[in-house]
Amino acid sequence: INAEYMGVRPGMVLLQGALPLDLQQRLADATFALSVPEQGTCGGWYRAEEGKMLLNNGDYGYYFEEVSAFPALYRDLCLQYMMMAHQLSPGNFPQMKPSLVLVNYYPPHSGGIWWHRDNSASERESAARGSPVISISIGDSCDFLYKDDMNEVERVVCLNSGDVLIFGGPSRLILHAVTKIYPNSKPKDLRMQMGGRLNLTFRQQDDEEG
Protein backbone atom coordinates (compact mmCIF):
# COMPACT_ATOMS: atom_id res chain seq x y z
CA ILE A 1 0.00 0.00 0.00
CA ASN A 2 1.40 3.39 -1.00
CA ALA A 3 0.60 6.31 1.27
CA GLU A 4 2.00 9.67 2.28
CA TYR A 5 2.58 9.66 6.01
CA MET A 6 1.60 12.62 8.17
CA GLY A 7 2.25 12.53 11.92
CA VAL A 8 -0.54 14.76 13.25
CA ARG A 9 0.33 14.43 16.97
CA PRO A 10 1.49 11.66 19.32
CA GLY A 11 -0.92 8.79 18.83
CA MET A 12 -2.50 10.22 15.67
CA VAL A 13 -1.31 9.58 12.13
CA LEU A 14 -2.82 10.32 8.73
CA LEU A 15 -2.05 7.97 5.84
CA GLN A 16 -2.88 10.17 2.88
CA GLY A 17 -4.10 8.33 -0.20
CA ALA A 18 -3.57 4.94 1.45
CA LEU A 19 -6.71 3.41 -0.10
CA PRO A 20 -6.32 3.22 -3.90
CA LEU A 21 -9.24 4.08 -6.15
CA ASP A 22 -10.11 0.50 -7.05
CA LEU A 23 -10.44 -0.42 -3.38
CA GLN A 24 -12.39 2.76 -2.67
CA GLN A 25 -14.85 1.59 -5.32
CA ARG A 26 -15.06 -1.94 -3.91
CA LEU A 27 -15.70 -0.70 -0.37
CA ALA A 28 -18.24 1.89 -1.52
CA ASP A 29 -20.18 -0.68 -3.56
CA ALA A 30 -20.15 -3.29 -0.80
CA THR A 31 -21.10 -0.80 1.93
CA PHE A 32 -24.00 0.73 0.01
CA ALA A 33 -25.26 -2.79 -0.76
CA LEU A 34 -25.19 -3.72 2.93
CA SER A 35 -27.28 -0.68 3.83
CA VAL A 36 -30.20 -1.34 1.47
CA PRO A 37 -33.44 -1.75 3.45
CA GLU A 38 -35.21 -5.07 3.04
CA GLN A 39 -38.98 -5.57 3.25
CA GLY A 40 -39.56 -2.07 4.60
CA THR A 41 -37.22 -2.46 7.57
CA CYS A 42 -34.13 -0.41 8.32
CA GLY A 43 -31.02 -1.92 6.80
CA GLY A 44 -28.69 0.82 7.89
CA TRP A 45 -28.70 4.49 6.95
CA TYR A 46 -32.42 4.86 6.39
CA ARG A 47 -35.70 4.62 8.22
CA ALA A 48 -39.18 4.57 6.74
CA GLU A 49 -41.37 7.56 7.53
CA GLU A 50 -44.59 8.47 5.72
CA GLY A 51 -43.56 6.36 2.76
CA LYS A 52 -40.14 8.00 2.40
CA MET A 53 -36.71 6.66 3.27
CA LEU A 54 -34.79 9.23 5.30
CA LEU A 55 -31.38 9.47 6.88
CA ASN A 56 -31.62 7.94 10.32
CA ASN A 57 -30.04 10.90 12.10
CA GLY A 58 -30.59 14.31 10.52
CA ASP A 59 -27.30 15.41 8.95
CA TYR A 60 -25.80 11.96 8.72
CA GLY A 61 -26.81 8.33 8.61
CA TYR A 62 -25.11 5.51 10.43
CA TYR A 63 -25.11 1.85 11.33
CA PHE A 64 -22.71 -0.52 13.02
CA GLU A 65 -22.10 -4.23 12.94
CA GLU A 66 -19.51 -6.77 14.03
CA VAL A 67 -16.63 -6.91 11.58
CA SER A 68 -17.59 -10.51 10.72
CA ALA A 69 -20.76 -9.16 9.05
CA PHE A 70 -18.63 -7.45 6.37
CA PRO A 71 -16.54 -8.94 3.55
CA ALA A 72 -13.07 -10.13 4.66
CA LEU A 73 -11.51 -7.22 2.75
CA TYR A 74 -12.65 -4.79 5.46
CA ARG A 75 -10.80 -6.51 8.28
CA ASP A 76 -7.74 -7.21 6.10
CA LEU A 77 -7.36 -3.55 5.18
CA CYS A 78 -7.80 -2.45 8.79
CA LEU A 79 -4.99 -4.77 9.92
CA GLN A 80 -2.70 -3.58 7.10
CA TYR A 81 -3.19 0.06 8.10
CA MET A 82 -2.64 -0.78 11.75
CA MET A 83 0.65 -2.46 10.84
CA MET A 84 1.68 0.64 8.89
CA ALA A 85 0.92 2.84 11.88
CA HIS A 86 3.08 0.67 14.15
CA GLN A 87 5.95 0.88 11.68
CA LEU A 88 5.70 4.63 11.08
CA SER A 89 5.03 5.66 14.66
CA PRO A 90 6.46 2.93 16.92
CA GLY A 91 5.44 2.90 20.55
CA ASN A 92 2.37 5.13 20.17
CA PHE A 93 -0.26 2.50 19.39
CA PRO A 94 -1.30 -0.50 21.51
CA GLN A 95 -2.25 -3.63 19.63
CA MET A 96 -5.89 -3.94 18.60
CA LYS A 97 -8.23 -6.59 17.25
CA PRO A 98 -10.92 -4.99 15.08
CA SER A 99 -14.30 -6.33 16.13
CA LEU A 100 -16.75 -3.52 15.26
CA VAL A 101 -17.29 -1.44 12.12
CA LEU A 102 -19.21 1.83 12.39
CA VAL A 103 -20.42 3.22 9.04
CA ASN A 104 -21.28 6.90 8.70
CA TYR A 105 -22.71 8.52 5.58
CA TYR A 106 -22.71 12.31 5.20
CA PRO A 107 -24.76 13.83 2.34
CA PRO A 108 -23.05 16.55 0.27
CA HIS A 109 -24.59 19.41 2.25
CA SER A 110 -24.50 17.71 5.65
CA GLY A 111 -23.78 19.73 8.76
CA GLY A 112 -21.54 16.88 9.93
CA ILE A 113 -21.36 15.53 13.46
CA TRP A 114 -20.61 17.64 16.53
CA TRP A 115 -17.98 17.21 19.24
CA HIS A 116 -17.73 13.77 20.81
CA ARG A 117 -15.32 11.12 22.04
CA ASP A 118 -15.32 7.54 20.76
CA ASN A 119 -15.99 5.80 24.07
CA SER A 120 -19.37 4.08 23.85
CA ALA A 121 -20.35 1.61 26.55
CA SER A 122 -19.10 -1.39 24.55
CA GLU A 123 -15.57 0.00 24.19
CA ARG A 124 -14.86 1.89 27.43
CA GLU A 125 -12.09 -0.43 28.62
CA SER A 126 -10.39 -0.75 25.24
CA ALA A 127 -10.58 3.04 24.78
CA ALA A 128 -9.00 3.58 28.20
CA ARG A 129 -6.16 1.25 27.15
CA GLY A 130 -5.62 3.38 24.04
CA SER A 131 -6.81 0.74 21.56
CA PRO A 132 -6.72 2.61 18.21
CA VAL A 133 -9.56 3.77 16.01
CA ILE A 134 -8.97 3.29 12.26
CA SER A 135 -11.05 5.65 10.09
CA ILE A 136 -11.27 5.31 6.28
CA SER A 137 -12.68 8.15 4.14
CA ILE A 138 -14.36 7.57 0.77
CA GLY A 139 -16.07 10.18 -1.40
CA ASP A 140 -16.25 13.91 -0.72
CA SER A 141 -13.60 15.61 1.40
CA CYS A 142 -14.35 16.90 4.89
CA ASP A 143 -12.91 19.01 7.70
CA PHE A 144 -12.02 16.89 10.74
CA LEU A 145 -11.57 18.97 13.90
CA TYR A 146 -9.92 17.75 17.09
CA LYS A 147 -8.82 18.93 20.54
CA ASP A 148 -8.33 17.51 24.02
CA ASP A 149 -10.85 19.64 25.92
CA MET A 150 -13.78 21.86 25.03
CA ASN A 151 -12.01 25.02 26.25
CA GLU A 152 -9.13 24.53 23.81
CA VAL A 153 -8.85 25.93 20.30
CA GLU A 154 -9.52 23.19 17.80
CA ARG A 155 -7.17 22.07 15.06
CA VAL A 156 -8.29 21.00 11.59
CA VAL A 157 -7.23 18.20 9.26
CA CYS A 158 -8.76 17.86 5.80
CA LEU A 159 -9.65 14.25 5.02
CA ASN A 160 -9.85 13.29 1.35
CA SER A 161 -11.13 10.18 -0.37
CA GLY A 162 -8.68 7.33 0.23
CA ASP A 163 -7.20 8.82 3.41
CA VAL A 164 -6.88 6.70 6.55
CA LEU A 165 -6.77 8.41 9.95
CA ILE A 166 -5.61 6.43 12.97
CA PHE A 167 -5.78 7.66 16.55
CA GLY A 168 -4.98 5.72 19.70
CA GLY A 169 -2.67 5.66 22.69
CA PRO A 170 -2.40 9.22 24.07
CA SER A 171 -4.86 10.47 21.41
CA ARG A 172 -7.50 7.74 21.76
CA LEU A 173 -9.98 9.87 23.71
CA ILE A 174 -9.61 13.15 21.83
CA LEU A 175 -12.67 15.27 21.22
CA HIS A 176 -13.39 15.40 17.50
CA ALA A 177 -16.01 16.59 15.04
CA VAL A 178 -16.80 16.73 11.33
CA THR A 179 -18.02 20.23 10.52
CA LYS A 180 -17.94 20.61 6.75
CA ILE A 181 -18.40 18.37 3.72
CA TYR A 182 -17.06 19.65 0.40
CA PRO A 183 -19.65 18.71 -2.26
CA ASN A 184 -18.43 17.26 -5.56
CA SER A 185 -14.84 16.89 -4.30
CA LYS A 186 -14.67 13.10 -4.66
CA PRO A 187 -12.38 11.56 -7.30
CA LYS A 188 -14.02 11.97 -10.70
CA ASP A 189 -13.74 8.25 -11.47
CA LEU A 190 -15.27 7.12 -8.16
CA ARG A 191 -18.86 6.01 -8.69
CA MET A 192 -21.16 6.27 -5.67
CA GLN A 193 -24.89 5.63 -5.49
CA MET A 194 -25.18 8.98 -3.71
CA GLY A 195 -22.79 11.91 -3.42
CA GLY A 196 -21.28 12.85 -0.11
CA ARG A 197 -18.81 11.16 2.22
CA LEU A 198 -18.66 7.55 3.35
CA ASN A 199 -16.69 6.83 6.54
CA LEU A 200 -15.74 3.38 7.83
CA THR A 201 -14.47 3.29 11.42
CA PHE A 202 -12.94 0.18 12.97
CA ARG A 203 -12.81 -0.29 16.75
CA GLN A 204 -12.18 -2.97 19.35
CA GLN A 205 -14.93 -3.95 21.75
CA ASP A 206 -14.16 -4.69 25.37
CA ASP A 207 -14.75 -8.43 25.10
CA GLU A 208 -11.94 -8.78 22.55
CA GLU A 209 -8.29 -9.13 23.51
CA GLY A 210 -5.73 -7.10 21.54
Coordinates of N, CA and C in Angstrom, one line a residue:
I1 N 0.8 -1.2 0.0 CA 0.0 0.0 0.0 C 0.9 1.2 0.0
N2 N 0.7 2.1 -0.9 CA 1.4 3.4 -1.0 C 0.6 4.5 -0.3
A3 N 1.3 5.2 0.5 CA 0.6 6.3 1.3 C 1.6 7.4 1.7
E4 N 1.2 8.6 1.8 CA 2.0 9.7 2.3 C 1.7 9.8 3.8
Y5 N 2.7 9.7 4.6 CA 2.6 9.7 6.0 C 2.6 11.1 6.6
M6 N 1.6 11.3 7.5 CA 1.6 12.6 8.2 C 1.4 12.3 9.7
G7 N 2.4 12.7 10.5 CA 2.2 12.5 11.9 C 1.5 13.8 12.5
V8 N 0.3 13.6 12.8 CA -0.5 14.8 13.3 C -0.2 15.2 14.7
R9 N 0.0 14.2 15.6 CA 0.3 14.4 17.0 C 0.6 13.1 17.6
P10 N 1.2 13.0 18.7 CA 1.5 11.7 19.3 C 0.2 10.8 19.4
G11 N 0.3 9.6 18.8 CA -0.9 8.8 18.8 C -1.9 9.1 17.7
M12 N -1.6 9.9 16.8 CA -2.5 10.2 15.7 C -1.7 10.4 14.4
V13 N -2.0 9.5 13.4 CA -1.3 9.6 12.1 C -2.3 9.6 11.0
L14 N -2.0 10.3 9.9 CA -2.8 10.3 8.7 C -2.1 9.7 7.6
L15 N -2.6 8.6 7.0 CA -2.0 8.0 5.8 C -2.8 8.5 4.6
Q16 N -2.2 9.5 4.0 CA -2.9 10.2 2.9 C -2.8 9.3 1.6
G17 N -4.0 9.1 1.0 CA -4.1 8.3 -0.2 C -3.8 6.9 0.0
A18 N -3.9 6.3 1.2 CA -3.6 4.9 1.5 C -4.5 3.9 0.8
L19 N -5.7 4.3 0.5 CA -6.7 3.4 -0.1 C -6.8 3.8 -1.6
P20 N -6.3 2.9 -2.5 CA -6.3 3.2 -3.9 C -7.7 3.2 -4.4
L21 N -7.9 3.9 -5.6 CA -9.2 4.1 -6.1 C -10.0 2.8 -6.4
D22 N -9.4 1.7 -6.8 CA -10.1 0.5 -7.1 C -10.7 -0.1 -5.8
L23 N -9.9 0.1 -4.7 CA -10.4 -0.4 -3.4 C -11.5 0.5 -2.8
Q24 N -11.3 1.8 -3.1 CA -12.4 2.8 -2.7 C -13.7 2.3 -3.3
Q25 N -13.6 2.0 -4.6 CA -14.8 1.6 -5.3 C -15.4 0.3 -4.7
R26 N -14.6 -0.7 -4.5 CA -15.1 -1.9 -3.9 C -15.7 -1.7 -2.5
L27 N -15.1 -0.9 -1.7 CA -15.7 -0.7 -0.4 C -17.0 0.1 -0.5
A28 N -17.0 1.1 -1.3 CA -18.2 1.9 -1.5 C -19.4 1.0 -2.0
D29 N -19.1 0.2 -3.0 CA -20.2 -0.7 -3.6 C -20.7 -1.7 -2.5
A30 N -19.8 -2.3 -1.8 CA -20.2 -3.3 -0.8 C -20.9 -2.6 0.4
T31 N -20.5 -1.5 0.8 CA -21.1 -0.8 1.9 C -22.5 -0.3 1.6
F32 N -22.7 0.3 0.4 CA -24.0 0.7 0.0 C -24.9 -0.5 -0.1
A33 N -24.4 -1.6 -0.6 CA -25.3 -2.8 -0.8 C -25.7 -3.3 0.6
L34 N -24.8 -3.2 1.6 CA -25.2 -3.7 2.9 C -26.2 -2.9 3.6
S35 N -26.4 -1.6 3.2 CA -27.3 -0.7 3.8 C -28.7 -0.7 3.2
V36 N -28.9 -1.4 2.1 CA -30.2 -1.3 1.5 C -31.3 -1.9 2.4
P37 N -32.4 -1.2 2.6 CA -33.4 -1.8 3.5 C -34.1 -2.9 2.8
E38 N -34.5 -3.9 3.6 CA -35.2 -5.1 3.0 C -36.6 -5.2 3.7
Q39 N -37.6 -5.4 2.8 CA -39.0 -5.6 3.3 C -39.5 -4.4 4.2
G40 N -39.1 -3.2 3.9 CA -39.6 -2.1 4.6 C -38.9 -1.8 5.9
T41 N -37.9 -2.7 6.3 CA -37.2 -2.5 7.6 C -35.9 -1.7 7.4
C42 N -35.4 -1.2 8.4 CA -34.1 -0.4 8.3 C -33.0 -1.3 8.1
G43 N -32.2 -1.1 7.1 CA -31.0 -1.9 6.8 C -29.8 -1.2 7.1
G44 N -29.9 0.1 7.6 CA -28.7 0.8 7.9 C -28.9 2.3 8.0
W45 N -28.7 3.0 6.9 CA -28.7 4.5 6.9 C -30.1 5.1 6.9
Y46 N -31.1 4.3 6.6 CA -32.4 4.9 6.4 C -33.5 4.3 7.3
R47 N -34.5 5.1 7.5 CA -35.7 4.6 8.2 C -36.9 5.0 7.4
A48 N -38.0 4.3 7.5 CA -39.2 4.6 6.7 C -40.0 5.5 7.5
E49 N -40.5 6.6 6.9 CA -41.4 7.6 7.5 C -42.3 8.2 6.5
E50 N -43.6 7.9 6.6 CA -44.6 8.5 5.7 C -44.3 8.1 4.3
G51 N -43.8 6.9 4.1 CA -43.6 6.4 2.8 C -42.2 6.8 2.2
K52 N -41.4 7.5 2.9 CA -40.1 8.0 2.4 C -39.0 7.4 3.2
M53 N -37.9 7.2 2.6 CA -36.7 6.7 3.3 C -35.8 7.8 3.6
L54 N -35.6 8.1 4.9 CA -34.8 9.2 5.3 C -33.5 8.8 6.0
L55 N -32.6 9.7 6.1 CA -31.4 9.5 6.9 C -31.8 9.2 8.3
N56 N -31.1 8.3 9.0 CA -31.6 7.9 10.3 C -31.1 8.9 11.4
N57 N -30.4 9.9 11.1 CA -30.0 10.9 12.1 C -29.7 12.3 11.5
G58 N -30.7 12.9 11.0 CA -30.6 14.3 10.5 C -29.5 14.5 9.5
D59 N -28.4 15.1 9.9 CA -27.3 15.4 9.0 C -26.5 14.2 8.5
Y60 N -26.6 13.1 9.1 CA -25.8 12.0 8.7 C -26.6 10.7 9.0
G61 N -26.2 9.6 8.3 CA -26.8 8.3 8.6 C -25.7 7.4 9.1
Y62 N -26.1 6.4 9.9 CA -25.1 5.5 10.4 C -25.7 4.1 10.7
Y63 N -24.8 3.1 10.8 CA -25.1 1.8 11.3 C -23.8 1.2 11.7
F64 N -23.9 0.2 12.6 CA -22.7 -0.5 13.0 C -23.0 -2.0 13.2
E65 N -22.0 -2.8 12.9 CA -22.1 -4.2 12.9 C -20.7 -4.8 13.4
E66 N -20.8 -6.1 13.8 CA -19.5 -6.8 14.0 C -18.8 -6.9 12.7
V67 N -17.4 -6.9 12.8 CA -16.6 -6.9 11.6 C -16.9 -8.2 10.8
S68 N -17.3 -9.2 11.4 CA -17.6 -10.5 10.7 C -18.8 -10.4 9.8
A69 N -19.6 -9.3 9.9 CA -20.8 -9.2 9.0 C -20.4 -8.6 7.7
F70 N -19.1 -8.1 7.6 CA -18.6 -7.5 6.4 C -17.7 -8.4 5.6
P71 N -17.5 -8.1 4.3 CA -16.5 -8.9 3.6 C -15.2 -8.9 4.2
A72 N -14.4 -10.0 4.0 CA -13.1 -10.1 4.7 C -12.1 -9.0 4.3
L73 N -12.3 -8.3 3.2 CA -11.5 -7.2 2.8 C -11.5 -6.1 3.8
Y74 N -12.6 -5.9 4.5 CA -12.7 -4.8 5.5 C -11.6 -5.0 6.6
R75 N -11.7 -6.2 7.2 CA -10.8 -6.5 8.3 C -9.3 -6.5 7.8
D76 N -9.1 -7.1 6.6 CA -7.7 -7.2 6.1 C -7.1 -5.8 5.9
L77 N -7.9 -4.9 5.4 CA -7.4 -3.5 5.2 C -7.1 -2.9 6.5
C78 N -8.0 -3.0 7.5 CA -7.8 -2.5 8.8 C -6.5 -2.9 9.4
L79 N -6.2 -4.2 9.3 CA -5.0 -4.8 9.9 C -3.7 -4.3 9.2
Q80 N -3.8 -4.1 7.9 CA -2.7 -3.6 7.1 C -2.4 -2.1 7.5
Y81 N -3.4 -1.3 7.7 CA -3.2 0.1 8.1 C -2.7 0.1 9.5
M82 N -3.1 -0.8 10.4 CA -2.6 -0.8 11.8 C -1.2 -1.1 11.8
M83 N -0.8 -2.1 10.9 CA 0.6 -2.5 10.8 C 1.5 -1.3 10.3
M84 N 1.0 -0.5 9.4 CA 1.7 0.6 8.9 C 1.9 1.7 10.0
A85 N 0.8 1.9 10.8 CA 0.9 2.8 11.9 C 2.0 2.4 12.9
H86 N 2.1 1.1 13.2 CA 3.1 0.7 14.1 C 4.5 0.9 13.6
Q87 N 4.6 0.7 12.3 CA 5.9 0.9 11.7 C 6.4 2.3 11.6
L88 N 5.4 3.2 11.3 CA 5.7 4.6 11.1 C 5.8 5.4 12.4
S89 N 5.1 5.0 13.4 CA 5.0 5.7 14.7 C 5.2 4.7 15.8
P90 N 6.3 4.0 15.9 CA 6.5 2.9 16.9 C 6.3 3.4 18.3
G91 N 5.6 2.6 19.1 CA 5.4 2.9 20.5 C 4.2 3.7 20.9
N92 N 3.5 4.3 19.9 CA 2.4 5.1 20.2 C 1.0 4.4 20.1
F93 N 1.0 3.2 19.6 CA -0.3 2.5 19.4 C -0.3 1.1 20.0
P94 N -1.1 0.9 21.0 CA -1.3 -0.5 21.5 C -1.8 -1.4 20.4
Q95 N -1.7 -2.7 20.6 CA -2.3 -3.6 19.6 C -3.8 -3.5 19.7
M96 N -4.4 -3.9 18.6 CA -5.9 -3.9 18.6 C -6.4 -5.1 17.7
K97 N -7.6 -5.6 18.0 CA -8.2 -6.6 17.3 C -9.6 -6.0 16.8
P98 N -9.7 -5.6 15.5 CA -10.9 -5.0 15.1 C -12.1 -5.9 15.2
S99 N -13.1 -5.5 15.9 CA -14.3 -6.3 16.1 C -15.6 -5.6 15.7
L100 N -15.5 -4.3 15.6 CA -16.7 -3.5 15.3 C -16.5 -2.5 14.1
V101 N -17.4 -2.4 13.2 CA -17.3 -1.4 12.1 C -18.5 -0.5 12.2
L102 N -18.2 0.8 12.4 CA -19.2 1.8 12.4 C -19.2 2.5 11.0
V103 N -20.3 2.6 10.4 CA -20.4 3.2 9.0 C -21.2 4.5 9.2
N104 N -20.6 5.6 8.8 CA -21.3 6.9 8.7 C -21.4 7.4 7.3
Y105 N -22.5 7.9 6.9 CA -22.7 8.5 5.6 C -23.1 10.0 5.8
Y106 N -22.4 10.9 5.1 CA -22.7 12.3 5.2 C -23.1 12.8 3.8
P107 N -24.3 13.3 3.6 CA -24.8 13.8 2.3 C -23.9 15.0 2.0
P108 N -23.9 15.5 0.7 CA -23.1 16.6 0.3 C -23.2 17.8 1.1
H109 N -24.4 18.2 1.5 CA -24.6 19.4 2.3 C -24.9 19.1 3.7
S110 N -24.3 18.1 4.3 CA -24.5 17.7 5.7 C -23.8 18.7 6.6
G111 N -24.4 18.9 7.7 CA -23.8 19.7 8.8 C -22.8 19.0 9.6
G112 N -22.5 17.7 9.3 CA -21.5 16.9 9.9 C -22.0 16.3 11.3
I113 N -21.1 16.1 12.1 CA -21.4 15.5 13.5 C -20.6 16.3 14.5
W114 N -21.2 16.7 15.6 CA -20.6 17.6 16.5 C -19.6 16.9 17.5
W115 N -19.1 17.7 18.4 CA -18.0 17.2 19.2 C -18.4 16.0 20.0
H116 N -17.5 15.0 20.1 CA -17.7 13.8 20.8 C -16.4 13.0 21.0
R117 N -16.4 12.0 21.9 CA -15.3 11.1 22.0 C -15.8 9.7 21.7
D118 N -14.9 8.9 21.1 CA -15.3 7.5 20.8 C -15.1 6.6 22.0
N119 N -16.1 6.6 22.9 CA -16.0 5.8 24.1 C -17.4 5.3 24.5
S120 N -18.0 4.6 23.6 CA -19.4 4.1 23.8 C -19.2 3.0 24.9
A121 N -20.4 2.6 25.4 CA -20.3 1.6 26.6 C -19.6 0.3 26.2
S122 N -19.7 -0.1 24.9 CA -19.1 -1.4 24.5 C -17.6 -1.3 24.4
E123 N -17.0 -0.1 24.5 CA -15.6 0.0 24.2 C -14.8 0.8 25.3
R124 N -15.5 1.0 26.4 CA -14.9 1.9 27.4 C -13.5 1.4 27.9
E125 N -13.4 0.1 28.1 CA -12.1 -0.4 28.6 C -11.0 -0.4 27.5
S126 N -11.4 -0.8 26.3 CA -10.4 -0.8 25.2 C -10.0 0.7 24.9
A127 N -10.9 1.6 25.0 CA -10.6 3.0 24.8 C -9.6 3.5 25.8
A128 N -9.9 3.2 27.1 CA -9.0 3.6 28.2 C -7.6 3.0 28.0
R129 N -7.5 1.8 27.4 CA -6.2 1.3 27.2 C -5.5 1.9 26.0
G130 N -6.2 2.7 25.2 CA -5.6 3.4 24.0 C -5.8 2.6 22.8
S131 N -6.6 1.6 22.8 CA -6.8 0.7 21.6 C -7.2 1.6 20.4
P132 N -6.5 1.6 19.3 CA -6.7 2.6 18.2 C -8.1 2.5 17.5
V133 N -8.4 3.7 16.9 CA -9.6 3.8 16.0 C -9.0 4.0 14.6
I134 N -9.4 3.2 13.6 CA -9.0 3.3 12.3 C -10.1 3.8 11.4
S135 N -10.0 5.0 10.8 CA -11.0 5.7 10.1 C -10.7 5.8 8.6
I136 N -11.5 5.3 7.7 CA -11.3 5.3 6.3 C -12.3 6.2 5.6
S137 N -11.8 7.2 4.8 CA -12.7 8.2 4.1 C -12.8 7.8 2.7
I138 N -14.1 7.8 2.2 CA -14.4 7.6 0.8 C -15.4 8.6 0.3
G139 N -15.1 9.2 -0.9 CA -16.1 10.2 -1.4 C -15.6 11.6 -1.2
D140 N -16.6 12.5 -0.9 CA -16.3 13.9 -0.7 C -15.3 14.2 0.5
S141 N -14.5 15.2 0.3 CA -13.6 15.6 1.4 C -14.4 16.2 2.6
C142 N -13.7 16.3 3.7 CA -14.4 16.9 4.9 C -13.3 17.6 5.8
D143 N -13.8 18.4 6.7 CA -12.9 19.0 7.7 C -13.1 18.2 9.0
F144 N -12.0 17.7 9.5 CA -12.0 16.9 10.7 C -11.3 17.7 11.8
L145 N -12.1 18.1 12.8 CA -11.6 19.0 13.9 C -11.3 18.1 15.1
Y146 N -10.3 18.5 15.9 CA -9.9 17.7 17.1 C -9.3 18.7 18.1
K147 N -9.4 18.2 19.4 CA -8.8 18.9 20.5 C -9.0 18.0 21.8
D148 N -8.3 18.3 22.8 CA -8.3 17.5 24.0 C -9.5 17.9 24.9
D149 N -9.8 19.2 25.0 CA -10.8 19.6 25.9 C -11.7 20.7 25.2
M150 N -12.9 20.9 25.7 CA -13.8 21.9 25.0 C -13.3 23.3 25.1
N151 N -12.5 23.6 26.1 CA -12.0 25.0 26.2 C -10.8 25.3 25.4
E152 N -10.3 24.3 24.7 CA -9.1 24.5 23.8 C -9.6 25.0 22.4
V153 N -8.6 25.6 21.7 CA -8.9 25.9 20.3 C -8.7 24.7 19.5
E154 N -9.6 24.4 18.6 CA -9.5 23.2 17.8 C -8.5 23.3 16.7
R155 N -8.0 22.2 16.2 CA -7.2 22.1 15.1 C -7.9 21.3 14.0
V156 N -7.5 21.5 12.7 CA -8.3 21.0 11.6 C -7.4 20.2 10.7
V157 N -7.9 19.0 10.3 CA -7.2 18.2 9.3 C -8.3 18.0 8.2
C158 N -7.9 18.2 6.9 CA -8.8 17.9 5.8 C -8.6 16.4 5.4
L159 N -9.7 15.7 5.4 CA -9.6 14.2 5.0 C -10.2 14.1 3.6
N160 N -9.4 13.5 2.7 CA -9.9 13.3 1.3 C -10.2 11.8 1.1
S161 N -10.8 11.5 0.0 CA -11.1 10.2 -0.4 C -9.9 9.3 -0.5
G162 N -9.9 8.2 0.2 CA -8.7 7.3 0.2 C -7.8 7.5 1.4
D163 N -8.0 8.6 2.2 CA -7.2 8.8 3.4 C -7.6 7.9 4.5
V164 N -6.6 7.5 5.4 CA -6.9 6.7 6.5 C -6.3 7.4 7.8
L165 N -7.2 7.7 8.7 CA -6.8 8.4 9.9 C -6.8 7.4 11.1
I166 N -5.7 7.4 11.9 CA -5.6 6.4 13.0 C -5.3 7.2 14.2
F167 N -6.1 7.0 15.3 CA -5.8 7.7 16.6 C -6.0 6.7 17.7
G168 N -5.0 6.6 18.6 CA -5.0 5.7 19.7 C -3.9 6.2 20.7
G169 N -3.6 5.3 21.7 CA -2.7 5.7 22.7 C -3.0 7.0 23.4
P170 N -2.1 7.9 23.4 CA -2.4 9.2 24.1 C -3.5 10.1 23.4
S171 N -3.8 9.7 22.1 CA -4.9 10.5 21.4 C -6.2 9.7 21.3
R172 N -6.3 8.6 22.0 CA -7.5 7.7 21.8 C -8.8 8.4 22.2
L173 N -8.8 9.3 23.2 CA -10.0 9.9 23.7 C -10.1 11.4 23.4
I174 N -9.5 11.8 22.3 CA -9.6 13.1 21.8 C -11.1 13.5 21.5
L175 N -11.4 14.7 21.7 CA -12.7 15.3 21.2 C -12.5 15.5 19.7
H176 N -13.5 15.2 18.9 CA -13.4 15.4 17.5 C -14.8 15.6 16.9
A177 N -14.8 16.2 15.7 CA -16.0 16.6 15.0 C -15.8 16.7 13.5
V178 N -16.8 16.5 12.8 CA -16.8 16.7 11.3 C -17.7 17.9 11.1
T179 N -17.2 19.0 10.6 CA -18.0 20.2 10.5 C -18.3 20.7 9.1
K180 N -17.7 20.2 8.1 CA -17.9 20.6 6.8 C -17.6 19.5 5.8
I181 N -18.6 19.3 4.8 CA -18.4 18.4 3.7 C -18.2 19.2 2.5
Y182 N -17.3 18.9 1.6 CA -17.1 19.7 0.4 C -17.7 18.9 -0.8
P183 N -18.9 19.4 -1.2 CA -19.7 18.7 -2.3 C -18.9 18.6 -3.6
N184 N -19.0 17.5 -4.2 CA -18.4 17.3 -5.6 C -16.9 17.3 -5.5
S185 N -16.3 16.9 -4.4 CA -14.8 16.9 -4.3 C -14.3 15.5 -4.4
K186 N -15.1 14.5 -4.6 CA -14.7 13.1 -4.7 C -13.9 12.9 -6.0
P187 N -13.1 11.9 -6.0 CA -12.4 11.6 -7.3 C -13.4 11.4 -8.4
K188 N -13.1 11.9 -9.6 CA -14.0 12.0 -10.7 C -14.4 10.6 -11.2
D189 N -13.5 9.6 -11.0 CA -13.7 8.2 -11.5 C -14.4 7.3 -10.4
L190 N -14.6 7.9 -9.2 CA -15.3 7.1 -8.2 C -16.8 7.2 -8.3
R191 N -17.4 6.1 -8.5 CA -18.9 6.0 -8.7 C -19.5 5.7 -7.3
M192 N -20.4 6.5 -6.9 CA -21.2 6.3 -5.7 C -22.6 6.4 -5.9
Q193 N -23.4 5.6 -5.3 CA -24.9 5.6 -5.5 C -25.4 7.0 -5.1
M194 N -24.8 7.6 -4.1 CA -25.2 9.0 -3.7 C -23.9 9.8 -3.5
G195 N -24.0 11.1 -3.7 CA -22.8 11.9 -3.4 C -22.5 11.9 -1.9
G196 N -21.6 12.7 -1.5 CA -21.3 12.8 -0.1 C -20.1 12.0 0.3
R197 N -20.0 11.8 1.6 CA -18.8 11.2 2.2 C -19.2 9.9 2.9
L198 N -18.5 8.8 2.7 CA -18.7 7.6 3.3 C -17.5 7.4 4.3
N199 N -17.7 7.0 5.5 CA -16.7 6.8 6.5 C -16.8 5.5 7.2
L200 N -15.8 4.7 7.2 CA -15.7 3.4 7.8 C -14.8 3.5 9.0
T201 N -15.3 3.2 10.2 CA -14.5 3.3 11.4 C -14.4 1.9 12.1
F202 N -13.2 1.5 12.3 CA -12.9 0.2 13.0 C -12.5 0.4 14.4
R203 N -13.1 -0.4 15.3 CA -12.8 -0.3 16.8 C -12.7 -1.7 17.4
Q204 N -12.2 -1.7 18.6 CA -12.2 -3.0 19.3 C -13.1 -2.9 20.5
Q205 N -14.0 -3.9 20.6 CA -14.9 -3.9 21.8 C -14.2 -4.5 23.0
D206 N -14.8 -4.3 24.1 CA -14.2 -4.7 25.4 C -14.0 -6.2 25.5
D207 N -14.8 -7.0 24.9 CA -14.7 -8.4 25.1 C -13.7 -9.1 24.2
E208 N -13.0 -8.3 23.4 CA -11.9 -8.8 22.6 C -10.6 -8.4 23.1
E209 N -9.6 -9.4 23.0 CA -8.3 -9.1 23.5 C -7.4 -8.7 22.4
G210 N -6.6 -7.6 22.6 CA -5.7 -7.1 21.5 C -4.6 -8.0 21.3

